CSV table of C-alpha atoms and ligand atoms in Angstrom, one decimal:
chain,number,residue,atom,x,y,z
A,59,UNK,CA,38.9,-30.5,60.9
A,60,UNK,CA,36.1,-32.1,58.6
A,61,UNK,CA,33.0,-31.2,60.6
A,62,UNK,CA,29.9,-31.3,58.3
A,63,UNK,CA,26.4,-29.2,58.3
A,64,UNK,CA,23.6,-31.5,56.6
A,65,UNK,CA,21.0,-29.5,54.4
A,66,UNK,CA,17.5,-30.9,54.2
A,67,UNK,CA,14.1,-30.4,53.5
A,68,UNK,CA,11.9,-33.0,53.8
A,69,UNK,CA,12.2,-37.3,55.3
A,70,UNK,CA,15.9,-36.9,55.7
A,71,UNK,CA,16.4,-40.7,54.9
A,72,UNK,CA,20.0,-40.1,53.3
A,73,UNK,CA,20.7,-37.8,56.2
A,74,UNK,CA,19.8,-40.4,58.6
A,75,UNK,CA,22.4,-42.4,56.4
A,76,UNK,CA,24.9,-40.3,57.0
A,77,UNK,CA,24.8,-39.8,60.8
A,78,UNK,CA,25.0,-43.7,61.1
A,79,UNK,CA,27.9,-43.6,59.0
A,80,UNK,CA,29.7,-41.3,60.8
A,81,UNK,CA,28.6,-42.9,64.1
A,82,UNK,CA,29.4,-46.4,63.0
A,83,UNK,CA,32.2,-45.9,61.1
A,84,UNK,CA,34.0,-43.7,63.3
A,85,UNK,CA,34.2,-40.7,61.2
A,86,UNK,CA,35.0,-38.3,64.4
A,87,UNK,CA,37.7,-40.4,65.8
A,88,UNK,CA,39.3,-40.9,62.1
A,89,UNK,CA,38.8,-37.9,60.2
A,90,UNK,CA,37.5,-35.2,62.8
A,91,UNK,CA,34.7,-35.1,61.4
A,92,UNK,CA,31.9,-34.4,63.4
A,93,UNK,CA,27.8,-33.4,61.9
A,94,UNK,CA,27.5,-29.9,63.8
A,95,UNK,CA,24.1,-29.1,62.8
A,96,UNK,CA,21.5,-30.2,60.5
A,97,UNK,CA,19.3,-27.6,58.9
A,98,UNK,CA,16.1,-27.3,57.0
A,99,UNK,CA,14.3,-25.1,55.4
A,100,UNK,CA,10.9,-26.2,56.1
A,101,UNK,CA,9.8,-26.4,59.4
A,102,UNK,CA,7.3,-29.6,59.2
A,103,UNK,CA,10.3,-31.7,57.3
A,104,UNK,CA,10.5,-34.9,58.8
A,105,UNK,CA,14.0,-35.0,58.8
A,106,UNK,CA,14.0,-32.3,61.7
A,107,UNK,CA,12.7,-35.3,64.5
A,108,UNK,CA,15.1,-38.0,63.1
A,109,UNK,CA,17.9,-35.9,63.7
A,110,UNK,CA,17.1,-35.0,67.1
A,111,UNK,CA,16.2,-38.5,68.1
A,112,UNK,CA,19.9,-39.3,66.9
A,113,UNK,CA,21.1,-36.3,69.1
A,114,UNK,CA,22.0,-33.9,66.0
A,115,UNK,CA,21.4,-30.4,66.9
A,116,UNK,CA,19.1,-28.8,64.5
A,117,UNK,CA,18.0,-25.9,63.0
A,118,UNK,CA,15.2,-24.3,60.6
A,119,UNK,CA,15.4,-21.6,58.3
A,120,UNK,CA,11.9,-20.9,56.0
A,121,UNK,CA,12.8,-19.9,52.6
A,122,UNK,CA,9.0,-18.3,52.8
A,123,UNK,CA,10.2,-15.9,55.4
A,124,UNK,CA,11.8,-14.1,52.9
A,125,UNK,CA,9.0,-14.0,50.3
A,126,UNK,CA,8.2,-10.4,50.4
A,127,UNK,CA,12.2,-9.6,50.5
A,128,UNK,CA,13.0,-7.9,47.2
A,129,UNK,CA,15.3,-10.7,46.1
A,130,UNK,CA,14.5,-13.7,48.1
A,131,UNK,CA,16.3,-16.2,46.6
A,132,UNK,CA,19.5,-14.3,47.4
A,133,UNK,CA,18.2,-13.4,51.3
A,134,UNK,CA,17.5,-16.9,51.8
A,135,UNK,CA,20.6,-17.9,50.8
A,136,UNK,CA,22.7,-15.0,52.7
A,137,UNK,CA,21.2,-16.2,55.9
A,138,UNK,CA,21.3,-19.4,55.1
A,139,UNK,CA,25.4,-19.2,54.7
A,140,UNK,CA,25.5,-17.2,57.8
A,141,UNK,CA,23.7,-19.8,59.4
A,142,UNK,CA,25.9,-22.4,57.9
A,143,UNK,CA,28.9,-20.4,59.0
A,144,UNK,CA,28.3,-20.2,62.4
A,145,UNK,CA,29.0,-23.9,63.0
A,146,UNK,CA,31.7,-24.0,61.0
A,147,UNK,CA,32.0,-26.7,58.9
A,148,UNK,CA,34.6,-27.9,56.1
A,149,UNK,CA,31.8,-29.8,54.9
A,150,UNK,CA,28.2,-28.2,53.3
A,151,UNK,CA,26.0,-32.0,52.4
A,152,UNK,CA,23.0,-31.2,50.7
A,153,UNK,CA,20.8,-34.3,51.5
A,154,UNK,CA,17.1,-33.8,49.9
A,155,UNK,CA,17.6,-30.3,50.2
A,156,UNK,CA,15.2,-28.8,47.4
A,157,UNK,CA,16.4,-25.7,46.8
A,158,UNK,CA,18.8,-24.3,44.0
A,159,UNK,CA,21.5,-22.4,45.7
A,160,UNK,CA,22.9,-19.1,44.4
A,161,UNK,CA,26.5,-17.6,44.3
A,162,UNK,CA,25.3,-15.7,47.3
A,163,UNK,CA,25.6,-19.0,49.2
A,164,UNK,CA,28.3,-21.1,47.0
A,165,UNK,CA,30.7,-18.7,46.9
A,166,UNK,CA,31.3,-18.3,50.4
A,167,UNK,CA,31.6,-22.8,50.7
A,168,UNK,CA,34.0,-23.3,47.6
A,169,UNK,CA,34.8,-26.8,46.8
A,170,UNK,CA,32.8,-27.8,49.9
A,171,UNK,CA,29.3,-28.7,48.8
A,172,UNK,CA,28.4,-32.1,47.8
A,173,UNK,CA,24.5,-32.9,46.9
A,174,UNK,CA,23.0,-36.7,46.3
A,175,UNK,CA,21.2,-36.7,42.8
A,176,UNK,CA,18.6,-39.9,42.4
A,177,UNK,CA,19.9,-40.2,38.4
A,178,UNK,CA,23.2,-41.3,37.3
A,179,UNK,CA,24.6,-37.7,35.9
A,180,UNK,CA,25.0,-36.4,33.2
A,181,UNK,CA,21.2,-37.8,32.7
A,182,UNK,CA,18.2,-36.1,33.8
A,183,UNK,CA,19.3,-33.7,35.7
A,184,UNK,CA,16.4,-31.8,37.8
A,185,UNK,CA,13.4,-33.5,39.2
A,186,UNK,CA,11.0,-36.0,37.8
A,187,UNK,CA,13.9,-38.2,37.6
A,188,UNK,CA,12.7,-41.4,37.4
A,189,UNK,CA,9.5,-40.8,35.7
A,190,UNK,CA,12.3,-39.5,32.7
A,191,UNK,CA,14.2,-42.7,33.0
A,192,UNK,CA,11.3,-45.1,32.7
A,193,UNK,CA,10.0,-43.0,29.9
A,194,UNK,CA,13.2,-42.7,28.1
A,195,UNK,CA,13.4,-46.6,28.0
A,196,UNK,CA,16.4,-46.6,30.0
A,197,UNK,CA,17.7,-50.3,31.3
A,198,UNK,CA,19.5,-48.8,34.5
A,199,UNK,CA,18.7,-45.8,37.0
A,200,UNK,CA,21.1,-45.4,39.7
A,201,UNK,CA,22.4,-42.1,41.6
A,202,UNK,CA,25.0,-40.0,42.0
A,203,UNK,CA,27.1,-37.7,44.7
A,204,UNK,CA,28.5,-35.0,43.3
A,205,UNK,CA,30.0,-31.7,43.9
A,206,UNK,CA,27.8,-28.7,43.6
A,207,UNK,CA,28.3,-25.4,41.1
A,208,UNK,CA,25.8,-22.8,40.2
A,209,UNK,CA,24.8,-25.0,37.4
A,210,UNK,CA,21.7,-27.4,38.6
A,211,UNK,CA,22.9,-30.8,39.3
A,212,UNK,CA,26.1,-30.1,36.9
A,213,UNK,CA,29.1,-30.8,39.1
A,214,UNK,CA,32.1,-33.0,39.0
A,215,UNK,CA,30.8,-36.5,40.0
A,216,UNK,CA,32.6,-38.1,43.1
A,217,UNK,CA,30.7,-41.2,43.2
A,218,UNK,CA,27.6,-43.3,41.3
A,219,UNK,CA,25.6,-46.7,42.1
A,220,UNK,CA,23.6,-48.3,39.1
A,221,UNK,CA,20.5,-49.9,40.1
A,222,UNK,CA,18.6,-52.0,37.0
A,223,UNK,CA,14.9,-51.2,36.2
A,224,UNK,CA,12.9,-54.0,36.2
A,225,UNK,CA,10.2,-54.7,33.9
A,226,UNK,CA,7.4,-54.1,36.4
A,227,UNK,CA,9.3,-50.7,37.5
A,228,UNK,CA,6.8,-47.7,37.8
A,229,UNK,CA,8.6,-44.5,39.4
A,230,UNK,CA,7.5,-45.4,42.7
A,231,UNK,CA,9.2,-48.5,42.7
A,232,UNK,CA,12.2,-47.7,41.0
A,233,UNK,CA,12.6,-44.4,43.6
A,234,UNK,CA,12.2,-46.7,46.6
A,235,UNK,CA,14.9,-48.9,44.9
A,236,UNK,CA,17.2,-46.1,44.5
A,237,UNK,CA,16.9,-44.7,47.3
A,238,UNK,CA,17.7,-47.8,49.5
A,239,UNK,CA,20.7,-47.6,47.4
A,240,UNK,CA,21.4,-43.8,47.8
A,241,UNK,CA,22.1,-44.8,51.5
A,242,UNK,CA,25.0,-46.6,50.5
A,243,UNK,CA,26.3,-44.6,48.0
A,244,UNK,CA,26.5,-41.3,50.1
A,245,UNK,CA,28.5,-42.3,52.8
A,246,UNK,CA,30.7,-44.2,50.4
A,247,UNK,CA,31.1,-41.1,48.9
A,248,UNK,CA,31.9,-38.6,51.7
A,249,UNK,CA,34.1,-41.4,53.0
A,250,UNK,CA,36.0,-41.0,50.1
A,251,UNK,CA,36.5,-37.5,50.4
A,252,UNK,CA,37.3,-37.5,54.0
A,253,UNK,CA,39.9,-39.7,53.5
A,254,UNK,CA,41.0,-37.3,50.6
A,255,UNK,CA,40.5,-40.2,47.8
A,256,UNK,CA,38.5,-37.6,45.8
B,234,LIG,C1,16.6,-38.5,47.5
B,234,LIG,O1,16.1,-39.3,46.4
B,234,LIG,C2,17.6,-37.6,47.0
B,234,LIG,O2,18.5,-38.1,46.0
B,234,LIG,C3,16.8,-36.4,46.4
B,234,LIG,O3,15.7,-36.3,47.2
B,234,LIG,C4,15.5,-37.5,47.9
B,234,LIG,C5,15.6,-37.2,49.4
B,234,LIG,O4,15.2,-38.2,50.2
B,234,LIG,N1,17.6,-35.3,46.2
B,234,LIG,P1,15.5,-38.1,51.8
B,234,LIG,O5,15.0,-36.8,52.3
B,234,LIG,O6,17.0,-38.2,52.0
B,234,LIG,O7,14.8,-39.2,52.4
């Protein structure tokens, strides 16, 4: 079994990569794996519609429902691996999910969560990433899968892509860039570890 639970928060573009991955490339059929759920934790994310219009079940749960809790990072992330849980997956993909998990949530998906970083890791790490990369003078962006530890954005690497910055490049441009590449890389990249390569 390799069913998957896609994490989200806001346009769900990779996530929409994914599910036509595993639809076009027969990821049920060849790996048993199938996307069980995909979950956000903001309600207005745009993601939410695109998965049901691809007939993904979904699901929301608001980090700021557990504001007044007296740790709410760890509350959010206790219901949010209960929630996970439920579908049981072998699979956690964090796809624009902007939140920094805990233990509380890690711990119980060892070895099972992979995130998609727009940066080619061990650079720039955390957000702004492109604005960093143009200022930095760098002659390539790209982006990278990889797996995900308590540290932030600090796991093993399963897979990158190298896109080059052009001289026009402001962060906007280079972003949209990356990101038409990011939809390659991440399937490439679960691909690979469905068919136990990684
Ligand atoms: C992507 O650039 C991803 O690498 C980053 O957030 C963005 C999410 O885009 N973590 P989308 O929601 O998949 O369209």
């Amino acid at each position: 079994m390799n069913d998957m639970v896609i994490l989200i928060s806001g346009s769900g573009s990779n996530m929409v990569a994914l599910a036509q991955a595993a639809q076009q490339r027969h990821w049920q059929a060849r790996f048993g794996a199938h996307i069980r759920c995909v979950i956000s934790n903001r309600p207005d994310a745009a993601g939410l519609a695109k998965a049901r219009d691809l007939g993904l079940h979904t699901e929301v749960l608001d980090h700021r429902s557990f504001k007044d809790h007296p740790q709410p990072r760890e509350a959010f992330d206790a219901a949010l691996a209960e929630l996970v849980q439920s579908h049981q997956p072998r699979w956690v993909l964090l796809a624009g999910f902007m939140r920094v998990l805990t233990p509380v949530f890690l711990d119980r998906f060892e070895h099972s969560v992979m995130n998609i970083h727009p940066s080619l890791l061990p650079a720039f790490p955390g957000l702004n990433t492109h604005e960093r990369a143009l200022a930095a003078g760098c002659r390539f962006a790209g982006a990278s899968v990889h797996w995900v530890n308590s540290e932030l954005d600090a796991g093993h690497i399963i897979d990158q892509v190298v896109v080059p910055i052009s001289p026009g490049d402001d962060a906007q441009s280079l972003a949209a860039r990356v990101l038409t590449q990011e939809h390659v890389l991440y399937p490439r990249a679960v691909e690979r570890v469905l068919s136990g390569q990684s």
